[in-house]
Tab-separated table of C-alpha atoms in Angstrom:
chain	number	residue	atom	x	y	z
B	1	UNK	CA	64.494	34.408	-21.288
B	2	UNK	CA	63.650	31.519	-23.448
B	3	UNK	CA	61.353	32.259	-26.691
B	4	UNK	CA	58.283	29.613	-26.128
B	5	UNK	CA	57.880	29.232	-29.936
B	6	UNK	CA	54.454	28.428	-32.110
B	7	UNK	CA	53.965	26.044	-34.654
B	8	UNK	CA	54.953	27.752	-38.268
B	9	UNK	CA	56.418	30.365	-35.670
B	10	UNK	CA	60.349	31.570	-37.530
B	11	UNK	CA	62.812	33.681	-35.852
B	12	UNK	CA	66.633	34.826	-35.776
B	13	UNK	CA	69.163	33.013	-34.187
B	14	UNK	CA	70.682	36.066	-32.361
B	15	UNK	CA	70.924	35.988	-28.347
B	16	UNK	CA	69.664	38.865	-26.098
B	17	UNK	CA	73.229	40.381	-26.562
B	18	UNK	CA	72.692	40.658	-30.017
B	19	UNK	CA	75.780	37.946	-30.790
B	20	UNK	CA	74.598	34.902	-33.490
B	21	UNK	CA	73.973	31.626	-31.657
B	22	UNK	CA	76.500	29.513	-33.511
B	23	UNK	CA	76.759	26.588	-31.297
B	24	UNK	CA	74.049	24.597	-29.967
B	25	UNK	CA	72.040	21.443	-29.009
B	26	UNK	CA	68.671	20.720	-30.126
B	27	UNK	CA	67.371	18.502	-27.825
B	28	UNK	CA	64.197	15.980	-27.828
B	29	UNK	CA	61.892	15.060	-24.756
B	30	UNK	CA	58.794	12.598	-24.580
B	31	UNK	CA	56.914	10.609	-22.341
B	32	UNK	CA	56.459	6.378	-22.228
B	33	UNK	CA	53.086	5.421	-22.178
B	34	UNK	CA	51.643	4.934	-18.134
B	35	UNK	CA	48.429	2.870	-17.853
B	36	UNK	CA	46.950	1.486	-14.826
B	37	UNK	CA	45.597	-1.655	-15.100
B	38	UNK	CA	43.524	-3.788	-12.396
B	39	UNK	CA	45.635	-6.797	-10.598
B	40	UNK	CA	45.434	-10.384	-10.649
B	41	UNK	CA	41.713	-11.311	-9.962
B	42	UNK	CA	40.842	-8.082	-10.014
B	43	UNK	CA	42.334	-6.772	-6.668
B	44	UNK	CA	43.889	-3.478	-6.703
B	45	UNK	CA	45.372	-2.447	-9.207
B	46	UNK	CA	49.028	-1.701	-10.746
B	47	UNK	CA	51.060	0.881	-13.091
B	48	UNK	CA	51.874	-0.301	-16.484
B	49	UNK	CA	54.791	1.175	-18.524
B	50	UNK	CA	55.415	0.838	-22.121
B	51	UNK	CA	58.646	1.806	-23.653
B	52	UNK	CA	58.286	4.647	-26.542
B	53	UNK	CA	61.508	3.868	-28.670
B	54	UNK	CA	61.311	7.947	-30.618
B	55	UNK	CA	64.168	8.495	-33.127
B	56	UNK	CA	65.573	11.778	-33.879
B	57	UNK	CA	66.922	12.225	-37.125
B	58	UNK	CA	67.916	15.177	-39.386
B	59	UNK	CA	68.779	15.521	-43.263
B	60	UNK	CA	70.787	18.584	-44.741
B	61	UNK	CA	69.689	20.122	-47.880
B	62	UNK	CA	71.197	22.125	-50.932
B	63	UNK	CA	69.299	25.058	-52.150
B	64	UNK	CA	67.779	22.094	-55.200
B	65	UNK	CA	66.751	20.335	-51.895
B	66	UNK	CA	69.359	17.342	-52.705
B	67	UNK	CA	70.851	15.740	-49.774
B	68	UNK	CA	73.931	16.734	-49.001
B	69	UNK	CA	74.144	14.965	-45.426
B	70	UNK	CA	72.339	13.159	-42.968
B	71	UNK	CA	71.814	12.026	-39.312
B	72	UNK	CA	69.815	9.023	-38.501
B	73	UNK	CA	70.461	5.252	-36.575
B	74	UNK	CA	72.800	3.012	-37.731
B	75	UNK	CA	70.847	-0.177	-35.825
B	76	UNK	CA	69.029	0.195	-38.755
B	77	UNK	CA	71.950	-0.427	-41.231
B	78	UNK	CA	71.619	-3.705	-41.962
B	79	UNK	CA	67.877	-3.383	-43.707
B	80	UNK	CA	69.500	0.148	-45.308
B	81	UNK	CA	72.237	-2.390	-46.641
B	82	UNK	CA	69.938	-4.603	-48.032
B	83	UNK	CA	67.770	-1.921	-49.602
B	84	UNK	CA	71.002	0.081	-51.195
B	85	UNK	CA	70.432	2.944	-48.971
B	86	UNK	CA	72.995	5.286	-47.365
B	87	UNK	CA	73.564	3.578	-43.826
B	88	UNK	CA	73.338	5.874	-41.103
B	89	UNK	CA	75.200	7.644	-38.916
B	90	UNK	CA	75.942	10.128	-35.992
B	91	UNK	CA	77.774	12.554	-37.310
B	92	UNK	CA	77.945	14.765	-40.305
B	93	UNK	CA	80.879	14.148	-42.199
B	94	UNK	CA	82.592	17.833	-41.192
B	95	UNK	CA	81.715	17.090	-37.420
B	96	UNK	CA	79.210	19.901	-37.464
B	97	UNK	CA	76.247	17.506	-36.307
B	98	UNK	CA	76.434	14.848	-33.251
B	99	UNK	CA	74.105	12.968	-32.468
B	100	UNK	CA	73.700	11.493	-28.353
B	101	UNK	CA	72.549	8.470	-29.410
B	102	UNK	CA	69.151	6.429	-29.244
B	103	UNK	CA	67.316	6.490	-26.637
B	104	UNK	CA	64.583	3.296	-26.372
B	105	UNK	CA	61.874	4.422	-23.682
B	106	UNK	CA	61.153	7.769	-22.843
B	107	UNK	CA	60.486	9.592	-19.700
B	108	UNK	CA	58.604	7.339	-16.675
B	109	UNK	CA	56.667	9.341	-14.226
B	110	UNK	CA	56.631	12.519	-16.101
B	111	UNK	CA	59.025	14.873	-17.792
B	112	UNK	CA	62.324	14.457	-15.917
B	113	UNK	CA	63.457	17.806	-17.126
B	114	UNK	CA	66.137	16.198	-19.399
B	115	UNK	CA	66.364	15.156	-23.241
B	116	UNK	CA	66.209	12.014	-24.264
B	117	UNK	CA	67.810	12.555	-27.698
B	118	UNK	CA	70.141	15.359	-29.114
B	119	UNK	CA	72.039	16.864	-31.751
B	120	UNK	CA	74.560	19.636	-31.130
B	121	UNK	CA	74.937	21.645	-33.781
B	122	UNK	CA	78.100	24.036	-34.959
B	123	UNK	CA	76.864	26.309	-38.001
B	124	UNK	CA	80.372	27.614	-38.641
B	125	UNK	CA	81.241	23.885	-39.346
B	126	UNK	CA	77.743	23.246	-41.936
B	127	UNK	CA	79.207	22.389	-45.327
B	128	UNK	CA	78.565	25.376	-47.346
B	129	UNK	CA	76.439	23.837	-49.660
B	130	UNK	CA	73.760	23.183	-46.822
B	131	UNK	CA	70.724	25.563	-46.964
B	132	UNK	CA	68.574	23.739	-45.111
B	133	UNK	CA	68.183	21.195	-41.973
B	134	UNK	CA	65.314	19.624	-40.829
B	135	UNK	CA	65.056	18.046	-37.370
B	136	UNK	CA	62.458	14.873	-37.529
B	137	UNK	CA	61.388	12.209	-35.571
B	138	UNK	CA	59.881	8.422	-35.762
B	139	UNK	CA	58.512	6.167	-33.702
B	140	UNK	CA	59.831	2.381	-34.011
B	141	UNK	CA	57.272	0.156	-32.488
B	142	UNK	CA	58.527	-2.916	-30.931
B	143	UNK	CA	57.482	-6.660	-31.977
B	144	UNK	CA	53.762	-6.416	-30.115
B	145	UNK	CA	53.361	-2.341	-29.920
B	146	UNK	CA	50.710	-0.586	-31.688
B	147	UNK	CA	50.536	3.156	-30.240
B	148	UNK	CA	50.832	6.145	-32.080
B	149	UNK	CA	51.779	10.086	-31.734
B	150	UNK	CA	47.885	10.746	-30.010
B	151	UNK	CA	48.705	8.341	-27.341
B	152	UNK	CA	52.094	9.667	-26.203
B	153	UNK	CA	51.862	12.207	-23.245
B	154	UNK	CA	54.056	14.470	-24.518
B	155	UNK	CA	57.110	15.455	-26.869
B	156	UNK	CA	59.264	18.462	-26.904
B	157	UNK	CA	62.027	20.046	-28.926
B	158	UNK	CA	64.453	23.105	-27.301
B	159	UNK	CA	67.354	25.011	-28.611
B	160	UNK	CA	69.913	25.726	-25.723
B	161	UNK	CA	73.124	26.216	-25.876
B	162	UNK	CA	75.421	23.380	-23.455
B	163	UNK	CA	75.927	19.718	-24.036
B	164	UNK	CA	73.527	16.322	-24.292
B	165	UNK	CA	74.059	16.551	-20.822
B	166	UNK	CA	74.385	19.986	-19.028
B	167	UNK	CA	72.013	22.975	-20.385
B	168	UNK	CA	73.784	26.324	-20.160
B	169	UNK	CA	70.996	28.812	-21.298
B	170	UNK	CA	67.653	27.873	-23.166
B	171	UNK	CA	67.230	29.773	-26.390
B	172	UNK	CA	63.911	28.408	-27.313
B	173	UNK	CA	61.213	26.061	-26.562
B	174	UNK	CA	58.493	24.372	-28.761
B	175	UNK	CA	56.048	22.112	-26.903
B	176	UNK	CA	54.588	19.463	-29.408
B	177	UNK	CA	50.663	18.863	-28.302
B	178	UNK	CA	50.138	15.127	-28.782
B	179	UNK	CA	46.278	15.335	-29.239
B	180	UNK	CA	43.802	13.620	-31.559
B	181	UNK	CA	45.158	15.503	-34.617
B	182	UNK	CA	48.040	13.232	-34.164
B	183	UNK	CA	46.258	9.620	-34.377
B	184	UNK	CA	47.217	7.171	-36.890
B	185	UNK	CA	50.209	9.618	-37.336
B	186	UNK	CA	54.027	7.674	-37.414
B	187	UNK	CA	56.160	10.646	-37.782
B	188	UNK	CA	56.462	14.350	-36.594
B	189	UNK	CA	58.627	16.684	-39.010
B	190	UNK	CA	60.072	18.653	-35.656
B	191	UNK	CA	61.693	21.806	-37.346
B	192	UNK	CA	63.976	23.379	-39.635
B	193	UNK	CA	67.177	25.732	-39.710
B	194	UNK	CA	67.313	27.515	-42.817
B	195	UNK	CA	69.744	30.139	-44.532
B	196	UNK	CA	68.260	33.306	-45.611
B	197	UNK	CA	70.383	36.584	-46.826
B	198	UNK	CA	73.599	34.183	-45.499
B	199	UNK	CA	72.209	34.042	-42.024
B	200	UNK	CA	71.024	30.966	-40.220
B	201	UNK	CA	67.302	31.356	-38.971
B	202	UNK	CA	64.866	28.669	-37.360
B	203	UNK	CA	61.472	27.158	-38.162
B	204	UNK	CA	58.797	25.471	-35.484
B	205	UNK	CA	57.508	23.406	-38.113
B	206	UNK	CA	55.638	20.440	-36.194
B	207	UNK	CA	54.092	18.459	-38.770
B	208	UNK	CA	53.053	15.138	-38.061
B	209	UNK	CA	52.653	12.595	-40.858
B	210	UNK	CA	51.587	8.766	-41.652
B	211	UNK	CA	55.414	7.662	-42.778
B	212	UNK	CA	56.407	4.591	-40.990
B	213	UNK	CA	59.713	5.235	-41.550
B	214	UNK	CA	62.500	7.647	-41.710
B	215	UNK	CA	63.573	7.019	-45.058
B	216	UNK	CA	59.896	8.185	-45.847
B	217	UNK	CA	60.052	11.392	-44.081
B	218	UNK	CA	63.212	12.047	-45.882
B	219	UNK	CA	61.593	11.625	-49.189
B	220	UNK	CA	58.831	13.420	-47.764
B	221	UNK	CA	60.782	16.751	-46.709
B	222	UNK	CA	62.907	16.839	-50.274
B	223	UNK	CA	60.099	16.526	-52.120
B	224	UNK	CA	56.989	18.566	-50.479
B	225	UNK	CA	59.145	20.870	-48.138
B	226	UNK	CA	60.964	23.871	-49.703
């Protein structure tokens, strides 16, 4: 049975059979933005979607909390370039982390049961510098949008062990309330894996925060987060 986690909630990654969880995805879900709105002259009246473009990063941490290694979008690579920043990428460089890929609107009509982002994970692969990991996401408003983390129906983050696009077993689930606590708010810091005693544990962490952009909640997590 899946563990339906709390925020600041930690546990062991160890399965019901008392065997590590090793390999995994940690997979993303949220909802676009559904308004109804009345139609032309006022006559009836018709469903509205706008696109929420979330992206799901991570950054991998020495025990100094240096970087060591980093997930994040490389559409972004040409303002990284131009700003002297290291341009992203999908993959860690040992292959331990992949990420799915970006994904630009979100669910329409509800939660579909699917992720829309994910990053599969092999621990025995981690460089063994890495003590930490933090999962993060940020919302990238398109020319014309103005919405932030209070208006979005809903956002999710699960452990499970399968692939971006078949779920074996569900290890854990961590339901991210979007409420009023959330306004003005850019950025949620999602979770963390951590090393303590040599073994891999997790963190619901679920922090939202003002940064407008992922290079900010990277600074943000090296610098405040330990």
């Amino acid at each position: 049975m899946a563990i339906n986690l709390q925020k600041g909630q930690k546990i062991d990654l160890r399965k019901e059979s008392g065997e590590s969880l090793t390999n995994f995805c940690i997979g993303v879900n949220w909802g676009a933005i559904e308004t109804t709105k009345s139609g032309l002259f006022g006559f009836g009246t018709k469903k509205v979607v706008e696109d929420v473009d979330l992206d799901l990063s991570c950054v991998m941490l020495d025990g100094s909390s240096n970087v060591v290694d980093w997930l994040y979008s490389p559409d972004y690579n040409g303002w990284l370039a131009q700003n002297n920043l290291p341009l992203g990428k999908l993959q860690s460089y040992e292959g331990a982390l992949r990420h799915s890929g970006d994904d630009r609107q979100g669910d329409v009509g509800g939660d579909d049961g699917l992720d829309n982002e994910v990053i599969t994970v092999d621990l025995n692969r981690v460089n063994t510098s890495v003590e930490k990991i933090y999962f993060f996401i940020n919302i990238y408003l398109n020319q014309g949008q103005s919405f932030d983390f209070a208006q979005i129906p809903f956002a999710k983050i699960r452990m499970y062990e399968g692939t971006p696009s078949r779920v074996n077993s569900v290890f854990s689930n961590f339901d991210i309330v979007t409420d009023s606590n959330f306004r003005n708010k850019r950025a949620i810091i999602l979770a963390k894996l951590y090393k303590k005693n040599g073994e891999w544990k997790f963190d619901a962490i679920g922090d939202p925060t003002e940064d407008n952009i992922f290079v900010q909640t990277i600074d943000r997590i090296s610098r405040d987060y330990k």
